[in-house]
């Protein structure tokens, strides 16, 4: 790198350039690894420095009082940087603050975060600190501007070195794609291309190293060959039962687990679960297991599953709801068991199509003449990653939300025509390779979404299985509801029709042009096909004309019935009373017009395909395959419209979403009951099904989950946690807290939080049920707590969920506020989380169309449906506190309904036996502090 660049870093009072202020600026001018000059200054922000920023940076309020204002340092910044490119880690953040002061308005930005995500796709994290550690770059102090700017310079140079070592064909392709764009890294890669050309004969590139090791065969990698793939499983004719005693002996003192793990302790609940799982594998049937925190349930089902699969060459599917648990199983638990269990068992994660790169679609994407900066960025990521991946799994890439739509252009999807794909023919298609490997696996780890989508398409996705374990089973109903839900958007219909009939770029026009050029067809056949396509274009236009009248009428009618309120989208159930109105009959007629046109379009598309086959025109052409996919999508769209508007079924929930921020009506449907669907489509096909979770019981009964999942005949096992909650956990139930829907509560709750968090020295997580309640509490408690030296961090305000948890674990005297996503899947062991506050019971919103419709199926919906559902969520929230046998903490329940309402006893009874204290809000802080001492 021979160009002069400036590495820049700022420290600020917050994350929003429009509202926050700079407190420190630093810049390092450099050429190659030579530092030419440095400059830095503290900046008086003209406002009070937040405690969290003071803790993070070490910059004090006293230091800033005597620092110059931004107006005084602006000319120094402008003079130092000039018109040079600015290098920064997440550079747009720093430039946004600069531009807010009318500084560096035209300087190009070079983002080391973006560059790292291209040339280091397998990095575990992409923070400046983490990347520096991974590349062995010394970082003297974090979150100080000059140190961070210097580290950013070193990181940039290291990343450029990595980029230069890429295969020259990759660098050339990135430069070609970026050549006419305004992509921020365009000039960087051009410079890397020039440097790589100068070093072309050094043999130091990654590509040369791979070739030297024999990994390349032509243009593909040896790691994708099939020679090391195991044969598909052939199930034993007669199943060999598990010996529960022998397997349990592995868990005894002196057993294999104790030998492998020095701190291993036998847990009786774990042995109980293991034996029951063995019995279910041997005898068949259904088993519900609630295993409290600390039971070790994953090992209790993994060992029997692996032993059974190995002994009988029969596949076991394990389904999870979260990526975290999936990663734990495949990256920790299963590798641990490989060291213990005899036999060579094969286990892998399998995912849905869209998780895999389609190399054929990626080649088509590469050929696009014009690409946006976002498209170029994803192209560069994939090109740099391709030589190193053996899976093609997008999880190995760092894909940002704005790159998701680009990934949709290059991932495997239902339009795949395997027979015409060269990568499928050569055995190097990532998706089909994963499916071949799945055929030979003893244990397949999937998520609930894939498991249920496989069920929805008649078990065409996963290889055959008869043994199923569902962990995090309390989410199964929600995931099944999503799997069988339908959405119809006006914009989606218009996009489909445009895809078919656009004059330029439409599929029909492409087929017509290709057919006209076909040399193996007669003039008569070509003319007949051209006429058929022309008529079909007319049918597309007819359907296009029918879209707006339907959705325009629906919008006017629904808004007249439910005038827009506030800033939120409205959800309107399409119930019998609404459908009985005369205006709905008009909607039905308009829908018939549209669906009639879609039926004629489907028929015409079929005739075009048949005409090509009969005339042997475009035989094997991929566009004819796409035509078949388009017809399937047209048929599905037509069926969805008819079901929602004209012929609603008895097991359906139907509603419309009126978007306030955009003029669009979205039609949706979901199943009323999923239990019967699951029973027929999933459970009945299996010999053995184990469903487990830390929370399956409501009011100490499995009745609720049995009813929701259609498991009337299942065996059940409830195992208490091995943790001593009586000793470890204090449950505070203040009796004078106001009801949560009163104005008094909005005053008492924050006052109690402030006093409590002062007494505990932070170390507190506060769970809310809505974003608005969280925001109100944050506004009320952050300033008084900061004055007491306790910093407050909040979801939606102070960074991502992961950043918040990392900071909460490492920053003493801190408080974390979170909503629903923090009620489960959060694991903070030790003193960092010593107090948990539940602000109100987590009841679902009763007006939600799915909740409202399902409530109508109960005699006493509140007690039979809404209370059990809330208890499961409540227990998940409670479970965030005690994560290990040595943990100790306090739970404060700031919803007096658990004490005053009849149903409240069920919530308390659902918790493990804790030490309880009931009293006044003013007594809670002292009780919590005494307990933690």
PDB file of N, CA, C and O in Angstrom, residues 579-634:
ATOM      1  N   UNK A 579     -67.331 -10.760   7.404  1.00  0.00           N
ATOM      2  CA  UNK A 579     -67.596 -11.357   6.095  1.00  0.00           C
ATOM      3  C   UNK A 579     -69.066 -11.275   5.704  1.00  0.00           C
ATOM      4  O   UNK A 579     -69.409 -11.438   4.524  1.00  0.00           O
ATOM      5  N   UNK A 580     -69.951 -11.041   6.675  1.00  0.00           N
ATOM      6  CA  UNK A 580     -71.394 -10.976   6.391  1.00  0.00           C
ATOM      7  C   UNK A 580     -71.810  -9.632   5.805  1.00  0.00           C
ATOM      8  O   UNK A 580     -72.939  -9.485   5.326  1.00  0.00           O
ATOM      9  N   UNK A 581     -70.936  -8.645   5.828  1.00  0.00           N
ATOM     10  CA  UNK A 581     -71.286  -7.319   5.332  1.00  0.00           C
ATOM     11  C   UNK A 581     -71.265  -7.286   3.802  1.00  0.00           C
ATOM     12  O   UNK A 581     -70.470  -8.006   3.167  1.00  0.00           O
ATOM     13  N   UNK A 582     -72.128  -6.457   3.195  1.00  0.00           N
ATOM     14  CA  UNK A 582     -72.217  -6.404   1.724  1.00  0.00           C
ATOM     15  C   UNK A 582     -70.883  -6.103   1.043  1.00  0.00           C
ATOM     16  O   UNK A 582     -70.584  -6.646  -0.022  1.00  0.00           O
ATOM     17  N   UNK A 583     -70.069  -5.251   1.675  1.00  0.00           N
ATOM     18  CA  UNK A 583     -68.790  -4.892   1.046  1.00  0.00           C
ATOM     19  C   UNK A 583     -67.865  -6.094   0.921  1.00  0.00           C
ATOM     20  O   UNK A 583     -67.009  -6.128   0.034  1.00  0.00           O
ATOM     21  N   UNK A 584     -68.045  -7.085   1.791  1.00  0.00           N
ATOM     22  CA  UNK A 584     -67.197  -8.280   1.683  1.00  0.00           C
ATOM     23  C   UNK A 584     -67.566  -9.097   0.452  1.00  0.00           C
ATOM     24  O   UNK A 584     -66.699  -9.722  -0.172  1.00  0.00           O
ATOM     25  N   UNK A 585     -68.844  -9.093   0.082  1.00  0.00           N
ATOM     26  CA  UNK A 585     -69.261  -9.799  -1.137  1.00  0.00           C
ATOM     27  C   UNK A 585     -68.552  -9.225  -2.357  1.00  0.00           C
ATOM     28  O   UNK A 585     -68.169  -9.954  -3.273  1.00  0.00           O
ATOM     29  N   UNK A 586     -68.370  -7.907  -2.344  1.00  0.00           N
ATOM     30  CA  UNK A 586     -67.630  -7.271  -3.442  1.00  0.00           C
ATOM     31  C   UNK A 586     -66.190  -7.770  -3.464  1.00  0.00           C
ATOM     32  O   UNK A 586     -65.624  -8.052  -4.530  1.00  0.00           O
ATOM     33  N   UNK A 587     -65.593  -7.883  -2.277  1.00  0.00           N
ATOM     34  CA  UNK A 587     -64.221  -8.401  -2.193  1.00  0.00           C
ATOM     35  C   UNK A 587     -64.150  -9.822  -2.739  1.00  0.00           C
ATOM     36  O   UNK A 587     -63.198 -10.182  -3.439  1.00  0.00           O
ATOM     37  N   UNK A 588     -65.149 -10.635  -2.439  1.00  0.00           N
ATOM     38  CA  UNK A 588     -65.160 -12.013  -2.934  1.00  0.00           C
ATOM     39  C   UNK A 588     -65.236 -12.044  -4.456  1.00  0.00           C
ATOM     40  O   UNK A 588     -64.549 -12.849  -5.115  1.00  0.00           O
ATOM     41  N   UNK A 589     -66.069 -11.159  -5.025  1.00  0.00           N
ATOM     42  CA  UNK A 589     -66.190 -11.119  -6.493  1.00  0.00           C
ATOM     43  C   UNK A 589     -64.883 -10.645  -7.137  1.00  0.00           C
ATOM     44  O   UNK A 589     -64.437 -11.201  -8.149  1.00  0.00           O
ATOM     45  N   UNK A 590     -64.253  -9.642  -6.547  1.00  0.00           N
ATOM     46  CA  UNK A 590     -62.981  -9.160  -7.084  1.00  0.00           C
ATOM     47  C   UNK A 590     -61.902 -10.226  -6.957  1.00  0.00           C
ATOM     48  O   UNK A 590     -61.033 -10.365  -7.832  1.00  0.00           O
ATOM     49  N   UNK A 591     -61.959 -10.987  -5.867  1.00  0.00           N
ATOM     50  CA  UNK A 591     -61.004 -12.082  -5.691  1.00  0.00           C
ATOM     51  C   UNK A 591     -61.230 -13.165  -6.744  1.00  0.00           C
ATOM     52  O   UNK A 591     -60.267 -13.732  -7.285  1.00  0.00           O
ATOM     53  N   UNK A 592     -62.494 -13.467  -7.053  1.00  0.00           N
ATOM     54  CA  UNK A 592     -62.798 -14.464  -8.080  1.00  0.00           C
ATOM     55  C   UNK A 592     -62.254 -14.017  -9.442  1.00  0.00           C
ATOM     56  O   UNK A 592     -61.785 -14.840 -10.234  1.00  0.00           O
ATOM     57  N   UNK A 593     -62.321 -12.715  -9.692  1.00  0.00           N
ATOM     58  CA  UNK A 593     -61.777 -12.198 -10.952  1.00  0.00           C
ATOM     59  C   UNK A 593     -60.273 -12.444 -11.025  1.00  0.00           C
ATOM     60  O   UNK A 593     -59.747 -12.913 -12.044  1.00  0.00           O
ATOM     61  N   UNK A 594     -59.584 -12.133  -9.920  1.00  0.00           N
ATOM     62  CA  UNK A 594     -58.135 -12.312  -9.903  1.00  0.00           C
ATOM     63  C   UNK A 594     -57.766 -13.793  -9.942  1.00  0.00           C
ATOM     64  O   UNK A 594     -56.894 -14.198 -10.718  1.00  0.00           O
ATOM     65  N   UNK A 595     -58.401 -14.607  -9.130  1.00  0.00           N
ATOM     66  CA  UNK A 595     -58.033 -16.032  -9.093  1.00  0.00           C
ATOM     67  C   UNK A 595     -58.419 -16.739 -10.391  1.00  0.00           C
ATOM     68  O   UNK A 595     -57.758 -17.697 -10.797  1.00  0.00           O
ATOM     69  N   UNK A 596     -59.474 -16.249 -11.044  1.00  0.00           N
ATOM     70  CA  UNK A 596     -59.821 -16.802 -12.357  1.00  0.00           C
ATOM     71  C   UNK A 596     -58.721 -16.524 -13.369  1.00  0.00           C
ATOM     72  O   UNK A 596     -58.337 -17.400 -14.159  1.00  0.00           O
ATOM     73  N   UNK A 597     -58.188 -15.296 -13.341  1.00  0.00           N
ATOM     74  CA  UNK A 597     -57.082 -14.946 -14.245  1.00  0.00           C
ATOM     75  C   UNK A 597     -55.840 -15.767 -13.917  1.00  0.00           C
ATOM     76  O   UNK A 597     -55.106 -16.203 -14.819  1.00  0.00           O
ATOM     77  N   UNK A 598     -55.599 -16.018 -12.621  1.00  0.00           N
ATOM     78  CA  UNK A 598     -54.444 -16.829 -12.226  1.00  0.00           C
ATOM     79  C   UNK A 598     -54.610 -18.272 -12.675  1.00  0.00           C
ATOM     80  O   UNK A 598     -53.628 -18.930 -13.052  1.00  0.00           O
ATOM     81  N   UNK A 599     -55.842 -18.785 -12.638  1.00  0.00           N
ATOM     82  CA  UNK A 599     -56.090 -20.145 -13.120  1.00  0.00           C
ATOM     83  C   UNK A 599     -55.808 -20.234 -14.617  1.00  0.00           C
ATOM     84  O   UNK A 599     -55.170 -21.187 -15.096  1.00  0.00           O
ATOM     85  N   UNK A 600     -56.277 -19.234 -15.377  1.00  0.00           N
ATOM     86  CA  UNK A 600     -56.013 -19.236 -16.823  1.00  0.00           C
ATOM     87  C   UNK A 600     -54.523 -19.089 -17.103  1.00  0.00           C
ATOM     88  O   UNK A 600     -53.999 -19.695 -18.047  1.00  0.00           O
ATOM     89  N   UNK A 601     -53.834 -18.311 -16.274  1.00  0.00           N
ATOM     90  CA  UNK A 601     -52.384 -18.169 -16.446  1.00  0.00           C
ATOM     91  C   UNK A 601     -51.685 -19.506 -16.193  1.00  0.00           C
ATOM     92  O   UNK A 601     -50.796 -19.907 -16.956  1.00  0.00           O
ATOM     93  N   UNK A 602     -52.084 -20.201 -15.146  1.00  0.00           N
ATOM     94  CA  UNK A 602     -51.487 -21.497 -14.835  1.00  0.00           C
ATOM     95  C   UNK A 602     -51.693 -22.477 -15.985  1.00  0.00           C
ATOM     96  O   UNK A 602     -50.762 -23.196 -16.379  1.00  0.00           O
ATOM     97  N   UNK A 603     -52.910 -22.492 -16.520  1.00  0.00           N
ATOM     98  CA  UNK A 603     -53.208 -23.383 -17.644  1.00  0.00           C
ATOM     99  C   UNK A 603     -52.355 -23.029 -18.860  1.00  0.00           C
ATOM    100  O   UNK A 603     -51.817 -23.907 -19.549  1.00  0.00           O
ATOM    101  N   UNK A 604     -52.214 -21.721 -19.114  1.00  0.00           N
ATOM    102  CA  UNK A 604     -51.417 -21.275 -20.267  1.00  0.00           C
ATOM    103  C   UNK A 604     -49.943 -21.637 -20.090  1.00  0.00           C
ATOM    104  O   UNK A 604     -49.279 -22.062 -21.052  1.00  0.00           O
ATOM    105  N   UNK A 605     -49.427 -21.493 -18.880  1.00  0.00           N
ATOM    106  CA  UNK A 605     -48.024 -21.858 -18.622  1.00  0.00           C
ATOM    107  C   UNK A 605     -47.810 -23.351 -18.858  1.00  0.00           C
ATOM    108  O   UNK A 605     -46.790 -23.775 -19.407  1.00  0.00           O
ATOM    109  N   UNK A 606     -48.790 -24.149 -18.455  1.00  0.00           N
ATOM    110  CA  UNK A 606     -48.713 -25.594 -18.683  1.00  0.00           C
ATOM    111  C   UNK A 606     -48.702 -25.897 -20.178  1.00  0.00           C
ATOM    112  O   UNK A 606     -47.937 -26.751 -20.642  1.00  0.00           O
ATOM    113  N   UNK A 607     -49.529 -25.207 -20.935  1.00  0.00           N
ATOM    114  CA  UNK A 607     -49.587 -25.439 -22.383  1.00  0.00           C
ATOM    115  C   UNK A 607     -48.279 -25.059 -23.069  1.00  0.00           C
ATOM    116  O   UNK A 607     -47.848 -25.728 -24.020  1.00  0.00           O
ATOM    117  N   UNK A 608     -47.652 -23.993 -22.611  1.00  0.00           N
ATOM    118  CA  UNK A 608     -46.361 -23.600 -23.193  1.00  0.00           C
ATOM    119  C   UNK A 608     -45.332 -24.703 -22.964  1.00  0.00           C
ATOM    120  O   UNK A 608     -44.594 -25.093 -23.875  1.00  0.00           O
ATOM    121  N   UNK A 609     -45.293 -25.221 -21.729  1.00  0.00           N
ATOM    122  CA  UNK A 609     -44.365 -26.309 -21.436  1.00  0.00           C
ATOM    123  C   UNK A 609     -44.646 -27.533 -22.288  1.00  0.00           C
ATOM    124  O   UNK A 609     -43.707 -28.152 -22.830  1.00  0.00           O
ATOM    125  N   UNK A 610     -45.936 -27.891 -22.418  1.00  0.00           N
ATOM    126  CA  UNK A 610     -46.306 -29.051 -23.221  1.00  0.00           C
ATOM    127  C   UNK A 610     -45.963 -28.823 -24.704  1.00  0.00           C
ATOM    128  O   UNK A 610     -45.484 -29.731 -25.394  1.00  0.00           O
ATOM    129  N   UNK A 611     -46.204 -27.581 -25.165  1.00  0.00           N
ATOM    130  CA  UNK A 611     -45.911 -27.256 -26.560  1.00  0.00           C
ATOM    131  C   UNK A 611     -44.435 -27.386 -26.875  1.00  0.00           C
ATOM    132  O   UNK A 611     -44.039 -27.909 -27.931  1.00  0.00           O
ATOM    133  N   UNK A 612     -43.590 -26.937 -25.936  1.00  0.00           N
ATOM    134  CA  UNK A 612     -42.142 -27.073 -26.129  1.00  0.00           C
ATOM    135  C   UNK A 612     -41.727 -28.543 -26.141  1.00  0.00           C
ATOM    136  O   UNK A 612     -40.888 -28.962 -26.948  1.00  0.00           O
ATOM    137  N   UNK A 613     -42.334 -29.328 -25.247  1.00  0.00           N
ATOM    138  CA  UNK A 613     -41.997 -30.757 -25.190  1.00  0.00           C
ATOM    139  C   UNK A 613     -42.399 -31.458 -26.486  1.00  0.00           C
ATOM    140  O   UNK A 613     -41.623 -32.243 -27.055  1.00  0.00           O
ATOM    141  N   UNK A 614     -43.625 -31.184 -26.951  1.00  0.00           N
ATOM    142  CA  UNK A 614     -44.133 -31.859 -28.142  1.00  0.00           C
ATOM    143  C   UNK A 614     -43.322 -31.484 -29.383  1.00  0.00           C
ATOM    144  O   UNK A 614     -43.064 -32.329 -30.256  1.00  0.00           O
ATOM    145  N   UNK A 615     -42.938 -30.205 -29.465  1.00  0.00           N
ATOM    146  CA  UNK A 615     -42.178 -29.754 -30.637  1.00  0.00           C
ATOM    147  C   UNK A 615     -40.675 -29.941 -30.447  1.00  0.00           C
ATOM    148  O   UNK A 615     -39.897 -29.619 -31.355  1.00  0.00           O
ATOM    149  N   UNK A 616     -40.292 -30.475 -29.261  1.00  0.00           N
ATOM    150  CA  UNK A 616     -38.875 -30.682 -28.925  1.00  0.00           C
ATOM    151  C   UNK A 616     -38.085 -29.388 -29.078  1.00  0.00           C
ATOM    152  O   UNK A 616     -36.971 -29.355 -29.608  1.00  0.00           O
ATOM    153  N   UNK A 617     -38.706 -28.291 -28.600  1.00  0.00           N
ATOM    154  CA  UNK A 617     -38.049 -26.987 -28.589  1.00  0.00           C
ATOM    155  C   UNK A 617     -37.502 -26.735 -27.176  1.00  0.00           C
ATOM    156  O   UNK A 617     -38.203 -26.933 -26.188  1.00  0.00           O
ATOM    157  N   UNK A 618     -36.257 -26.304 -27.082  1.00  0.00           N
ATOM    158  CA  UNK A 618     -35.608 -25.967 -25.807  1.00  0.00           C
ATOM    159  C   UNK A 618     -35.575 -27.163 -24.858  1.00  0.00           C
ATOM    160  O   UNK A 618     -35.671 -27.001 -23.642  1.00  0.00           O
ATOM    161  N   UNK A 619     -35.436 -28.332 -25.384  1.00  0.00           N
ATOM    162  CA  UNK A 619     -35.390 -29.530 -24.541  1.00  0.00           C
ATOM    163  C   UNK A 619     -34.241 -29.421 -23.541  1.00  0.00           C
ATOM    164  O   UNK A 619     -33.098 -29.169 -23.921  1.00  0.00           O
ATOM    165  N   UNK A 620     -34.556 -29.593 -22.264  1.00  0.00           N
ATOM    166  CA  UNK A 620     -33.551 -29.515 -21.203  1.00  0.00           C
ATOM    167  C   UNK A 620     -33.158 -28.104 -20.823  1.00  0.00           C
ATOM    168  O   UNK A 620     -32.314 -27.913 -19.943  1.00  0.00           O
ATOM    169  N   UNK A 621     -33.763 -27.092 -21.464  1.00  0.00           N
ATOM    170  CA  UNK A 621     -33.418 -25.705 -21.151  1.00  0.00           C
ATOM    171  C   UNK A 621     -33.908 -25.344 -19.747  1.00  0.00           C
ATOM    172  O   UNK A 621     -35.026 -25.673 -19.357  1.00  0.00           O
ATOM    173  N   UNK A 622     -33.072 -24.659 -19.003  1.00  0.00           N
ATOM    174  CA  UNK A 622     -33.398 -24.325 -17.613  1.00  0.00           C
ATOM    175  C   UNK A 622     -34.631 -23.425 -17.524  1.00  0.00           C
ATOM    176  O   UNK A 622     -35.367 -23.456 -16.546  1.00  0.00           O
ATOM    177  N   UNK A 623     -34.884 -22.636 -18.567  1.00  0.00           N
ATOM    178  CA  UNK A 623     -36.031 -21.728 -18.529  1.00  0.00           C
ATOM    179  C   UNK A 623     -37.356 -22.479 -18.504  1.00  0.00           C
ATOM    180  O   UNK A 623     -38.336 -22.008 -17.938  1.00  0.00           O
ATOM    181  N   UNK A 624     -37.387 -23.665 -19.102  1.00  0.00           N
ATOM    182  CA  UNK A 624     -38.612 -24.468 -19.020  1.00  0.00           C
ATOM    183  C   UNK A 624     -38.813 -25.007 -17.603  1.00  0.00           C
ATOM    184  O   UNK A 624     -39.944 -25.130 -17.125  1.00  0.00           O
ATOM    185  N   UNK A 625     -37.708 -25.315 -16.941  1.00  0.00           N
ATOM    186  CA  UNK A 625     -37.816 -25.725 -15.544  1.00  0.00           C
ATOM    187  C   UNK A 625     -38.350 -24.564 -14.704  1.00  0.00           C
ATOM    188  O   UNK A 625     -39.220 -24.738 -13.855  1.00  0.00           O
ATOM    189  N   UNK A 626     -37.848 -23.357 -14.947  1.00  0.00           N
ATOM    190  CA  UNK A 626     -38.329 -22.175 -14.231  1.00  0.00           C
ATOM    191  C   UNK A 626     -39.807 -21.934 -14.522  1.00  0.00           C
ATOM    192  O   UNK A 626     -40.554 -21.467 -13.652  1.00  0.00           O
ATOM    193  N   UNK A 627     -40.228 -22.266 -15.729  1.00  0.00           N
ATOM    194  CA  UNK A 627     -41.644 -22.119 -16.094  1.00  0.00           C
ATOM    195  C   UNK A 627     -42.505 -23.009 -15.208  1.00  0.00           C
ATOM    196  O   UNK A 627     -43.580 -22.593 -14.742  1.00  0.00           O
ATOM    197  N   UNK A 628     -42.052 -24.235 -14.971  1.00  0.00           N
ATOM    198  CA  UNK A 628     -42.793 -25.140 -14.097  1.00  0.00           C
ATOM    199  C   UNK A 628     -42.863 -24.625 -12.673  1.00  0.00           C
ATOM    200  O   UNK A 628     -43.902 -24.723 -12.007  1.00  0.00           O
ATOM    201  N   UNK A 629     -41.762 -24.056 -12.171  1.00  0.00           N
ATOM    202  CA  UNK A 629     -41.744 -23.482 -10.827  1.00  0.00           C
ATOM    203  C   UNK A 629     -42.712 -22.292 -10.748  1.00  0.00           C
ATOM    204  O   UNK A 629     -43.454 -22.134  -9.773  1.00  0.00           O
ATOM    205  N   UNK A 630     -42.708 -21.475 -11.805  1.00  0.00           N
ATOM    206  CA  UNK A 630     -43.601 -20.315 -11.841  1.00  0.00           C
ATOM    207  C   UNK A 630     -45.064 -20.758 -11.800  1.00  0.00           C
ATOM    208  O   UNK A 630     -45.901 -20.150 -11.133  1.00  0.00           O
ATOM    209  N   UNK A 631     -45.370 -21.833 -12.492  1.00  0.00           N
ATOM    210  CA  UNK A 631     -46.739 -22.343 -12.478  1.00  0.00           C
ATOM    211  C   UNK A 631     -47.115 -22.824 -11.063  1.00  0.00           C
ATOM    212  O   UNK A 631     -48.217 -22.557 -10.584  1.00  0.00           O
ATOM    213  N   UNK A 632     -46.192 -23.518 -10.391  1.00  0.00           N
ATOM    214  CA  UNK A 632     -46.472 -23.971  -9.028  1.00  0.00           C
ATOM    215  C   UNK A 632     -46.736 -22.792  -8.099  1.00  0.00           C
ATOM    216  O   UNK A 632     -47.646 -22.834  -7.270  1.00  0.00           O
ATOM    217  N   UNK A 633     -45.929 -21.743  -8.232  1.00  0.00           N
ATOM    218  CA  UNK A 633     -46.120 -20.560  -7.378  1.00  0.00           C
ATOM    219  C   UNK A 633     -47.446 -19.873  -7.682  1.00  0.00           C
ATOM    220  O   UNK A 633     -48.126 -19.368  -6.779  1.00  0.00           O
ATOM    221  N   UNK A 634     -47.830 -19.859  -8.961  1.00  0.00           N
ATOM    222  CA  UNK A 634     -49.119 -19.266  -9.344  1.00  0.00           C
ATOM    223  C   UNK A 634     -50.269 -20.056  -8.740  1.00  0.00           C
ATOM    224  O   UNK A 634     -51.235 -19.477  -8.204  1.00  0.00           O
TER     225      UNK A 634
END
